[in-house]
Amino acid sequence: MANEENIVEISVAQRKDKALQDYLDSNKVSGFGKQYAGENGEVIIYRSNLQIQEDAIPFMILLDNSVYTLLQFQVASGLVKEDKKEKLAAYFNDLNNQYRMLKFTCDAAGNVLLSVSVPAGTQHFEPALVIAILNEVERLLNEEYDALMAKLKE
């Protein structure tokens, strides 16, 4: 009988998690909470907030076993009423066309979400790119926030 060793296979999500955590640690980036989701912890979620003017915008970086990494921002909480969704959809489409890497949407609870999906399997996952995109979203939100909030309150 051959010797069998217990081989622990590291998942794509775990490799992404290690790479991102190492990047954050080595660059002294703090302010993230981390949680695990899924039946076996196969989804890792980094959570934090962006300070946009007077508001703290919660966001998450979602790492899983797919070839994508998702950044999602809750730009506004519960501000979109059902009767405004159609009008705002056109505005969001304009923003989505202007900023092609981003996707503004509204969920069933009336929250305005901003999502960025980054193709990033294990071998091509670049934490520096994820943080660079995060910084770009922060810059964009600082530029667009007043106009967006005014549109939401019309």
Tab-separated table of N, CA and C in Angstrom, residues 9-152:
chain	number	residue	atom	x	y	z
A	9	GLU	N	-5.712	21.144	0.066
A	9	GLU	CA	-5.758	21.991	-1.118
A	9	GLU	C	-6.241	23.383	-0.719
A	10	ILE	N	-5.508	24.365	-1.156
A	10	ILE	CA	-5.866	25.749	-0.848
A	10	ILE	C	-6.759	26.258	-1.970
A	11	SER	N	-7.906	26.784	-1.601
A	11	SER	CA	-8.869	27.246	-2.593
A	11	SER	C	-8.435	28.564	-3.216
A	12	VAL	N	-9.074	28.890	-4.324
A	12	VAL	CA	-8.830	30.166	-4.997
A	12	VAL	C	-9.121	31.314	-4.033
A	13	ALA	N	-10.249	31.219	-3.318
A	13	ALA	CA	-10.625	32.277	-2.373
A	13	ALA	C	-9.564	32.442	-1.289
A	14	GLN	N	-9.034	31.354	-0.784
A	14	GLN	CA	-8.010	31.428	0.256
A	14	GLN	C	-6.723	32.062	-0.278
A	15	ARG	N	-6.386	31.759	-1.518
A	15	ARG	CA	-5.182	32.360	-2.108
A	15	ARG	C	-5.372	33.862	-2.303
A	16	LYS	N	-6.556	34.253	-2.778
A	16	LYS	CA	-6.840	35.679	-2.932
A	16	LYS	C	-6.796	36.372	-1.570
A	17	ASP	N	-7.390	35.728	-0.559
A	17	ASP	CA	-7.418	36.287	0.793
A	17	ASP	C	-5.996	36.497	1.306
A	18	LYS	N	-5.155	35.511	1.151
A	18	LYS	CA	-3.769	35.631	1.624
A	18	LYS	C	-3.051	36.752	0.892
A	19	ALA	N	-3.233	36.831	-0.416
A	19	ALA	CA	-2.565	37.869	-1.200
A	19	ALA	C	-3.041	39.260	-0.778
A	20	LEU	N	-4.361	39.427	-0.605
A	20	LEU	CA	-4.885	40.735	-0.206
A	20	LEU	C	-4.429	41.089	1.200
A	21	GLN	N	-4.503	40.145	2.131
A	21	GLN	CA	-4.086	40.422	3.501
A	21	GLN	C	-2.604	40.759	3.565
A	22	ASP	N	-1.777	40.027	2.821
A	22	ASP	CA	-0.337	40.330	2.779
A	22	ASP	C	-0.097	41.733	2.227
A	23	TYR	N	-0.844	42.098	1.184
A	23	TYR	CA	-0.701	43.435	0.597
A	23	TYR	C	-1.093	44.509	1.613
A	24	LEU	N	-2.229	44.321	2.268
A	24	LEU	CA	-2.685	45.296	3.261
A	24	LEU	C	-1.671	45.436	4.394
A	25	ASP	N	-1.179	44.308	4.870
A	25	ASP	CA	-0.193	44.326	5.960
A	25	ASP	C	1.108	45.008	5.532
A	26	SER	N	1.621	44.652	4.380
A	26	SER	CA	2.916	45.193	3.955
A	26	SER	C	2.831	46.679	3.601
A	27	ASN	N	1.638	47.152	3.228
A	27	ASN	CA	1.466	48.570	2.902
A	27	ASN	C	0.813	49.353	4.030
A	28	LYS	N	0.669	48.692	5.178
A	28	LYS	CA	0.106	49.320	6.378
A	28	LYS	C	-1.262	49.968	6.116
A	29	VAL	N	-2.086	49.223	5.356
A	29	VAL	CA	-3.458	49.651	5.080
A	29	VAL	C	-4.340	48.992	6.138
A	30	SER	N	-5.079	49.814	6.883
A	30	SER	CA	-5.925	49.273	7.949
A	30	SER	C	-7.361	49.718	7.752
A	31	GLY	N	-8.193	49.358	8.696
A	31	GLY	CA	-9.586	49.795	8.668
A	31	GLY	C	-10.535	48.778	8.070
A	32	PHE	N	-10.066	47.577	7.803
A	32	PHE	CA	-10.919	46.538	7.243
A	32	PHE	C	-11.305	45.523	8.309
A	33	GLY	N	-12.562	45.120	8.273
A	33	GLY	CA	-12.994	43.961	9.030
A	33	GLY	C	-13.100	42.803	8.051
A	34	LYS	N	-12.931	41.599	8.527
A	34	LYS	CA	-12.995	40.443	7.646
A	34	LYS	C	-13.964	39.432	8.216
A	35	GLN	N	-14.772	38.860	7.334
A	35	GLN	CA	-15.669	37.789	7.765
A	35	GLN	C	-15.708	36.714	6.698
A	36	TYR	N	-16.131	35.545	7.125
A	36	TYR	CA	-16.204	34.394	6.235
A	36	TYR	C	-17.665	34.003	6.083
A	37	ALA	N	-18.040	33.636	4.874
A	37	ALA	CA	-19.420	33.247	4.592
A	37	ALA	C	-19.404	31.960	3.770
A	38	GLY	N	-20.586	31.411	3.554
A	38	GLY	CA	-20.700	30.156	2.843
A	38	GLY	C	-20.631	29.007	3.827
A	39	GLU	N	-21.005	27.858	3.377
A	39	GLU	CA	-21.047	26.683	4.261
A	39	GLU	C	-19.682	26.344	4.842
A	40	ASN	N	-18.639	26.525	4.050
A	40	ASN	CA	-17.293	26.168	4.498
A	40	ASN	C	-16.352	27.362	4.535
A	41	GLY	N	-16.915	28.557	4.656
A	41	GLY	CA	-16.083	29.750	4.689
A	41	GLY	C	-15.402	30.044	3.370
A	42	GLU	N	-16.011	29.592	2.266
A	42	GLU	CA	-15.380	29.752	0.964
A	42	GLU	C	-15.546	31.151	0.356
A	43	VAL	N	-16.230	32.019	1.057
A	43	VAL	CA	-16.363	33.405	0.638
A	43	VAL	C	-15.760	34.274	1.736
A	44	ILE	N	-14.838	35.143	1.341
A	44	ILE	CA	-14.196	36.028	2.307
A	44	ILE	C	-14.624	37.453	1.960
A	45	ILE	N	-15.088	38.178	2.973
A	45	ILE	CA	-15.598	39.525	2.764
A	45	ILE	C	-14.789	40.495	3.621
A	46	TYR	N	-14.167	41.445	2.947
A	46	TYR	CA	-13.487	42.545	3.630
A	46	TYR	C	-14.457	43.712	3.637
A	47	ARG	N	-14.723	44.291	4.801
A	47	ARG	CA	-15.667	45.407	4.916
A	47	ARG	C	-14.973	46.634	5.490
A	48	SER	N	-15.415	47.785	4.998
A	48	SER	CA	-14.932	49.052	5.525
A	48	SER	C	-15.887	50.150	5.077
A	49	ASN	N	-15.478	51.395	5.247
A	49	ASN	CA	-16.267	52.555	4.831
A	49	ASN	C	-15.362	53.554	4.128
A	50	LEU	N	-15.955	54.258	3.165
A	50	LEU	CA	-15.297	55.412	2.564
A	50	LEU	C	-15.948	56.650	3.147
A	51	GLN	N	-15.159	57.629	3.484
A	51	GLN	CA	-15.715	58.896	3.945
A	51	GLN	C	-15.910	59.783	2.726
A	52	ILE	N	-17.160	59.975	2.338
A	52	ILE	CA	-17.501	60.828	1.205
A	52	ILE	C	-18.284	62.000	1.780
A	53	GLN	N	-17.640	63.147	1.788
A	53	GLN	CA	-18.177	64.342	2.414
A	53	GLN	C	-18.544	64.016	3.866
A	54	GLU	N	-19.793	64.183	4.239
A	54	GLU	CA	-20.188	63.932	5.634
A	54	GLU	C	-20.658	62.494	5.868
A	55	ASP	N	-20.686	61.702	4.817
A	55	ASP	CA	-21.276	60.368	4.922
A	55	ASP	C	-20.226	59.261	4.876
A	56	ALA	N	-20.462	58.238	5.677
A	56	ALA	CA	-19.650	57.029	5.628
A	56	ALA	C	-20.353	56.057	4.686
A	57	ILE	N	-19.687	55.715	3.599
A	57	ILE	CA	-20.244	54.818	2.589
A	57	ILE	C	-19.685	53.416	2.842
A	58	PRO	N	-20.537	52.482	3.293
A	58	PRO	CA	-20.038	51.129	3.530
A	58	PRO	C	-19.726	50.423	2.208
A	59	PHE	N	-18.675	49.632	2.239
A	59	PHE	CA	-18.341	48.839	1.058
A	59	PHE	C	-17.747	47.514	1.481
A	60	MET	N	-17.716	46.605	0.497
A	60	MET	CA	-17.102	45.304	0.744
A	60	MET	C	-16.289	44.893	-0.471
A	61	ILE	N	-15.276	44.111	-0.192
A	61	ILE	CA	-14.506	43.432	-1.221
A	61	ILE	C	-14.801	41.957	-1.014
A	62	LEU	N	-15.410	41.331	-2.002
A	62	LEU	CA	-15.841	39.948	-1.876
A	62	LEU	C	-14.909	39.047	-2.676
A	63	LEU	N	-14.279	38.126	-1.980
A	63	LEU	CA	-13.379	37.153	-2.596
A	63	LEU	C	-14.041	35.789	-2.544
A	64	ASP	N	-14.060	35.095	-3.672
A	64	ASP	CA	-14.614	33.745	-3.686
A	64	ASP	C	-13.806	32.895	-4.654
A	65	ASN	N	-14.312	31.716	-4.986
A	65	ASN	CA	-13.577	30.793	-5.842
A	65	ASN	C	-13.777	31.056	-7.327
A	66	SER	N	-14.501	32.102	-7.668
A	66	SER	CA	-14.715	32.428	-9.077
A	66	SER	C	-13.504	33.180	-9.625
A	67	VAL	N	-13.580	33.518	-10.897
A	67	VAL	CA	-12.500	34.291	-11.508
A	67	VAL	C	-12.729	35.788	-11.349
A	68	TYR	N	-13.647	36.168	-10.461
A	68	TYR	CA	-13.953	37.573	-10.236
A	68	TYR	C	-13.722	37.955	-8.778
A	69	THR	N	-13.454	39.228	-8.584
A	69	THR	CA	-13.454	39.845	-7.265
A	69	THR	C	-14.451	40.987	-7.363
A	70	LEU	N	-15.358	41.075	-6.409
A	70	LEU	CA	-16.407	42.087	-6.446
A	70	LEU	C	-16.150	43.148	-5.391
A	71	LEU	N	-16.231	44.407	-5.813
A	71	LEU	CA	-16.243	45.539	-4.884
A	71	LEU	C	-17.647	46.106	-4.959
A	72	GLN	N	-18.290	46.265	-3.817
A	72	GLN	CA	-19.641	46.814	-3.818
A	72	GLN	C	-19.773	47.870	-2.728
A	73	PHE	N	-20.370	48.999	-3.115
A	73	PHE	CA	-20.528	50.164	-2.251
A	73	PHE	C	-22.011	50.443	-2.083
A	74	GLN	N	-22.451	50.717	-0.862
A	74	GLN	CA	-23.828	51.131	-0.613
A	74	GLN	C	-23.816	52.657	-0.550
A	75	VAL	N	-24.075	53.264	-1.691
A	75	VAL	CA	-23.952	54.712	-1.842
A	75	VAL	C	-25.053	55.441	-1.086
A	76	ALA	N	-26.242	54.867	-1.079
A	76	ALA	CA	-27.365	55.474	-0.353
A	76	ALA	C	-28.239	54.358	0.188
A	77	SER	N	-28.789	54.582	1.352
A	77	SER	CA	-29.580	53.560	2.031
A	77	SER	C	-31.069	53.921	2.023
A	78	GLY	N	-31.864	53.116	1.324
A	78	GLY	CA	-33.318	53.240	1.354
A	78	GLY	C	-33.892	54.529	0.800
A	79	LEU	N	-33.155	55.248	-0.024
A	79	LEU	CA	-33.629	56.533	-0.529
A	79	LEU	C	-34.500	56.434	-1.780
A	80	VAL	N	-34.456	55.323	-2.477
A	80	VAL	CA	-35.176	55.215	-3.743
A	80	VAL	C	-36.532	54.564	-3.516
A	81	LYS	N	-37.553	55.357	-3.711
A	81	LYS	CA	-38.926	54.854	-3.584
A	81	LYS	C	-39.340	54.240	-4.914
A	82	GLU	N	-40.311	53.334	-4.852
A	82	GLU	CA	-40.747	52.579	-6.034
A	82	GLU	C	-41.115	53.483	-7.204
A	83	ASP	N	-41.798	54.583	-6.929
A	83	ASP	CA	-42.253	55.468	-8.016
A	83	ASP	C	-41.106	56.233	-8.682
A	84	LYS	N	-39.914	56.234	-8.094
A	84	LYS	CA	-38.767	56.945	-8.670
A	84	LYS	C	-37.807	56.023	-9.420
A	85	LYS	N	-37.996	54.711	-9.288
A	85	LYS	CA	-37.015	53.768	-9.833
A	85	LYS	C	-36.828	53.900	-11.338
A	86	GLU	N	-37.899	54.064	-12.073
A	86	GLU	CA	-37.777	54.150	-13.534
A	86	GLU	C	-36.991	55.398	-13.949
A	87	LYS	N	-37.312	56.516	-13.336
A	87	LYS	CA	-36.614	57.770	-13.650
A	87	LYS	C	-35.132	57.660	-13.288
A	88	LEU	N	-34.846	57.069	-12.148
A	88	LEU	CA	-33.454	56.927	-11.721
A	88	LEU	C	-32.695	55.915	-12.561
A	89	ALA	N	-33.400	54.927	-13.114
A	89	ALA	CA	-32.737	53.931	-13.963
A	89	ALA	C	-32.059	54.608	-15.145
A	90	ALA	N	-32.709	55.597	-15.732
A	90	ALA	CA	-32.114	56.326	-16.854
A	90	ALA	C	-30.875	57.091	-16.389
A	91	TYR	N	-30.950	57.704	-15.221
A	91	TYR	CA	-29.795	58.430	-14.668
A	91	TYR	C	-28.638	57.463	-14.387
A	92	PHE	N	-28.953	56.314	-13.778
A	92	PHE	CA	-27.918	55.311	-13.508
A	92	PHE	C	-27.295	54.809	-14.808
A	93	ASN	N	-28.114	54.616	-15.849
A	93	ASN	CA	-27.579	54.183	-17.138
A	93	ASN	C	-26.603	55.209	-17.700
A	94	ASP	N	-26.937	56.484	-17.542
A	94	ASP	CA	-26.018	57.534	-17.987
A	94	ASP	C	-24.692	57.454	-17.234
A	95	LEU	N	-24.763	57.284	-15.915
A	95	LEU	CA	-23.536	57.135	-15.120
A	95	LEU	C	-22.759	55.888	-15.543
A	96	ASN	N	-23.489	54.785	-15.766
A	96	ASN	CA	-22.840	53.535	-16.170
A	96	ASN	C	-22.143	53.689	-17.518
A	97	ASN	N	-22.728	54.465	-18.415
A	97	ASN	CA	-22.092	54.705	-19.716
A	97	ASN	C	-20.882	55.630	-19.578
A	98	GLN	N	-20.960	56.567	-18.666
A	98	GLN	CA	-19.859	57.502	-18.450
A	98	GLN	C	-18.678	56.820	-17.760
A	99	TYR	N	-18.970	55.955	-16.802
A	99	TYR	CA	-17.943	55.243	-16.031
A	99	TYR	C	-18.117	53.751	-16.298
A	100	ARG	N	-17.604	53.296	-17.403
A	100	ARG	CA	-17.902	51.947	-17.905
A	100	ARG	C	-17.479	50.811	-16.976
A	101	MET	N	-16.509	51.009	-16.137
A	101	MET	CA	-16.094	49.912	-15.251
A	101	MET	C	-17.037	49.757	-14.054
A	102	LEU	N	-17.923	50.745	-13.851
A	102	LEU	CA	-18.805	50.760	-12.686
A	102	LEU	C	-20.237	50.446	-13.083
A	103	LYS	N	-20.987	49.953	-12.117
A	103	LYS	CA	-22.401	49.684	-12.351
A	103	LYS	C	-23.197	50.217	-11.171
A	104	PHE	N	-23.980	51.261	-11.430
A	104	PHE	CA	-24.905	51.799	-10.440
A	104	PHE	C	-26.230	51.075	-10.589
A	105	THR	N	-26.795	50.613	-9.474
A	105	THR	CA	-28.097	49.946	-9.485
A	105	THR	C	-28.870	50.342	-8.231
A	106	CYS	N	-30.121	49.936	-8.218
A	106	CYS	CA	-30.975	50.123	-7.048
A	106	CYS	C	-31.558	48.764	-6.698
A	107	ASP	N	-31.470	48.367	-5.443
A	107	ASP	CA	-32.026	47.070	-5.055
A	107	ASP	C	-33.472	47.219	-4.588
A	108	ALA	N	-34.089	46.116	-4.223
A	108	ALA	CA	-35.499	46.102	-3.830
A	108	ALA	C	-35.778	46.949	-2.589
A	109	ALA	N	-34.777	47.141	-1.740
A	109	ALA	CA	-34.957	47.930	-0.516
A	109	ALA	C	-34.757	49.427	-0.751
A	110	GLY	N	-34.494	49.829	-1.987
A	110	GLY	CA	-34.289	51.246	-2.284
A	110	GLY	C	-32.886	51.740	-2.017
A	111	ASN	N	-31.943	50.835	-1.872
A	111	ASN	CA	-30.541	51.201	-1.683
A	111	ASN	C	-29.882	51.432	-3.034
A	112	VAL	N	-29.036	52.437	-3.110
A	112	VAL	CA	-28.250	52.661	-4.323
A	112	VAL	C	-26.913	51.953	-4.124
A	113	LEU	N	-26.624	51.028	-5.038
A	113	LEU	CA	-25.402	50.243	-4.967
A	113	LEU	C	-24.508	50.579	-6.154
A	114	LEU	N	-23.231	50.552	-5.906
A	114	LEU	CA	-22.235	50.733	-6.949
A	114	LEU	C	-21.346	49.498	-6.907
A	115	SER	N	-21.229	48.809	-8.036
A	115	SER	CA	-20.462	47.565	-8.086
A	115	SER	C	-19.370	47.641	-9.134
A	116	VAL	N	-18.276	46.982	-8.825
A	116	VAL	CA	-17.169	46.825	-9.757
A	116	VAL	C	-16.769	45.361	-9.696
A	117	SER	N	-16.783	44.710	-10.841
A	117	SER	CA	-16.375	43.321	-10.919
A	117	SER	C	-15.022	43.268	-11.615
A	118	VAL	N	-14.041	42.721	-10.910
A	118	VAL	CA	-12.673	42.672	-11.422
A	118	VAL	C	-12.339	41.226	-11.773
A	119	PRO	N	-12.052	40.941	-13.061
A	119	PRO	CA	-11.605	39.586	-13.397
A	119	PRO	C	-10.282	39.321	-12.678
A	120	ALA	N	-10.264	38.266	-11.875
A	120	ALA	CA	-9.071	38.035	-11.062
A	120	ALA	C	-9.060	36.628	-10.497
A	121	GLY	N	-8.648	35.677	-11.292
A	121	GLY	CA	-8.438	34.330	-10.777
A	121	GLY	C	-7.184	34.309	-9.929
A	122	THR	N	-6.818	33.156	-9.432
A	122	THR	CA	-5.675	33.044	-8.525
A	122	THR	C	-4.391	33.615	-9.107
A	123	GLN	N	-4.037	33.206	-10.313
A	123	GLN	CA	-2.757	33.628	-10.878
A	123	GLN	C	-2.753	35.087	-11.304
A	124	HIS	N	-3.929	35.660	-11.520
A	124	HIS	CA	-4.002	37.028	-12.016
A	124	HIS	C	-4.591	37.998	-10.996
A	125	PHE	N	-4.737	37.560	-9.774
A	125	PHE	CA	-5.280	38.423	-8.735
A	125	PHE	C	-4.196	39.395	-8.277
A	126	GLU	N	-4.494	40.686	-8.405
A	126	GLU	CA	-3.531	41.708	-8.032
A	126	GLU	C	-4.148	42.617	-6.970
A	127	PRO	N	-3.801	42.432	-5.704
A	127	PRO	CA	-4.346	43.281	-4.646
A	127	PRO	C	-4.113	44.768	-4.888
A	128	ALA	N	-2.977	45.133	-5.465
A	128	ALA	CA	-2.705	46.550	-5.735
A	128	ALA	C	-3.734	47.120	-6.709
A	129	LEU	N	-4.174	46.326	-7.669
A	129	LEU	CA	-5.208	46.770	-8.605
A	129	LEU	C	-6.536	46.956	-7.888
A	130	VAL	N	-6.887	46.054	-7.000
A	130	VAL	CA	-8.129	46.166	-6.233
A	130	VAL	C	-8.122	47.461	-5.422
A	131	ILE	N	-7.019	47.756	-4.759
A	131	ILE	CA	-6.924	48.981	-3.964
A	131	ILE	C	-6.911	50.214	-4.872
A	132	ALA	N	-6.277	50.126	-6.028
A	132	ALA	CA	-6.282	51.246	-6.974
A	132	ALA	C	-7.705	51.529	-7.455
A	133	ILE	N	-8.473	50.489	-7.731
A	133	ILE	CA	-9.869	50.667	-8.145
A	133	ILE	C	-10.674	51.269	-6.999
A	134	LEU	N	-10.442	50.806	-5.800
A	134	LEU	CA	-11.098	51.372	-4.624
A	134	LEU	C	-10.820	52.877	-4.526
A	135	ASN	N	-9.581	53.270	-4.733
A	135	ASN	CA	-9.218	54.692	-4.696
A	135	ASN	C	-9.875	55.473	-5.829
A	136	GLU	N	-10.002	54.842	-7.003
A	136	GLU	CA	-10.662	55.489	-8.138
A	136	GLU	C	-12.143	55.700	-7.846
A	137	VAL	N	-12.789	54.711	-7.234
A	137	VAL	CA	-14.201	54.844	-6.874
A	137	VAL	C	-14.369	55.963	-5.850
A	138	GLU	N	-13.471	56.043	-4.897
A	138	GLU	CA	-13.531	57.125	-3.912
A	138	GLU	C	-13.449	58.490	-4.596
A	139	ARG	N	-12.543	58.630	-5.549
A	139	ARG	CA	-12.401	59.888	-6.289
A	139	ARG	C	-13.688	60.194	-7.066
A	140	LEU	N	-14.208	59.197	-7.747
A	140	LEU	CA	-15.435	59.373	-8.518
A	140	LEU	C	-16.601	59.773	-7.631
A	141	LEU	N	-16.765	59.098	-6.501
A	141	LEU	CA	-17.875	59.424	-5.605
A	141	LEU	C	-17.734	60.839	-5.052
A	142	ASN	N	-16.526	61.248	-4.751
A	142	ASN	CA	-16.333	62.629	-4.296
A	142	ASN	C	-16.754	63.631	-5.363
A	143	GLU	N	-16.512	63.305	-6.624
A	143	GLU	CA	-16.898	64.197	-7.726
A	143	GLU	C	-18.397	64.184	-7.991
A	144	GLU	N	-19.033	63.030	-7.905
A	144	GLU	CA	-20.430	62.861	-8.327
A	144	GLU	C	-21.440	62.892	-7.181
A	145	TYR	N	-20.965	62.892	-5.953
A	145	TYR	CA	-21.854	62.667	-4.810
A	145	TYR	C	-22.959	63.720	-4.684
A	146	ASP	N	-22.615	64.982	-4.796
A	146	ASP	CA	-23.642	66.030	-4.665
A	146	ASP	C	-24.732	65.886	-5.726
A	147	ALA	N	-24.325	65.665	-6.968
A	147	ALA	CA	-25.297	65.515	-8.063
A	147	ALA	C	-26.148	64.268	-7.855
A	148	LEU	N	-25.535	63.189	-7.416
A	148	LEU	CA	-26.265	61.947	-7.170
A	148	LEU	C	-27.280	62.118	-6.046
A	149	MET	N	-26.865	62.725	-4.955
A	149	MET	CA	-27.796	62.932	-3.826
A	149	MET	C	-28.937	63.873	-4.225
A	150	ALA	N	-28.638	64.903	-5.008
A	150	ALA	CA	-29.690	65.810	-5.466
A	150	ALA	C	-30.695	65.065	-6.334
A	151	LYS	N	-30.210	64.200	-7.194
A	151	LYS	CA	-31.082	63.407	-8.073
A	151	LYS	C	-31.953	62.461	-7.233
A	152	LEU	N	-31.381	61.881	-6.209
A	152	LEU	CA	-32.135	60.946	-5.355
A	152	LEU	C	-33.217	61.656	-4.558
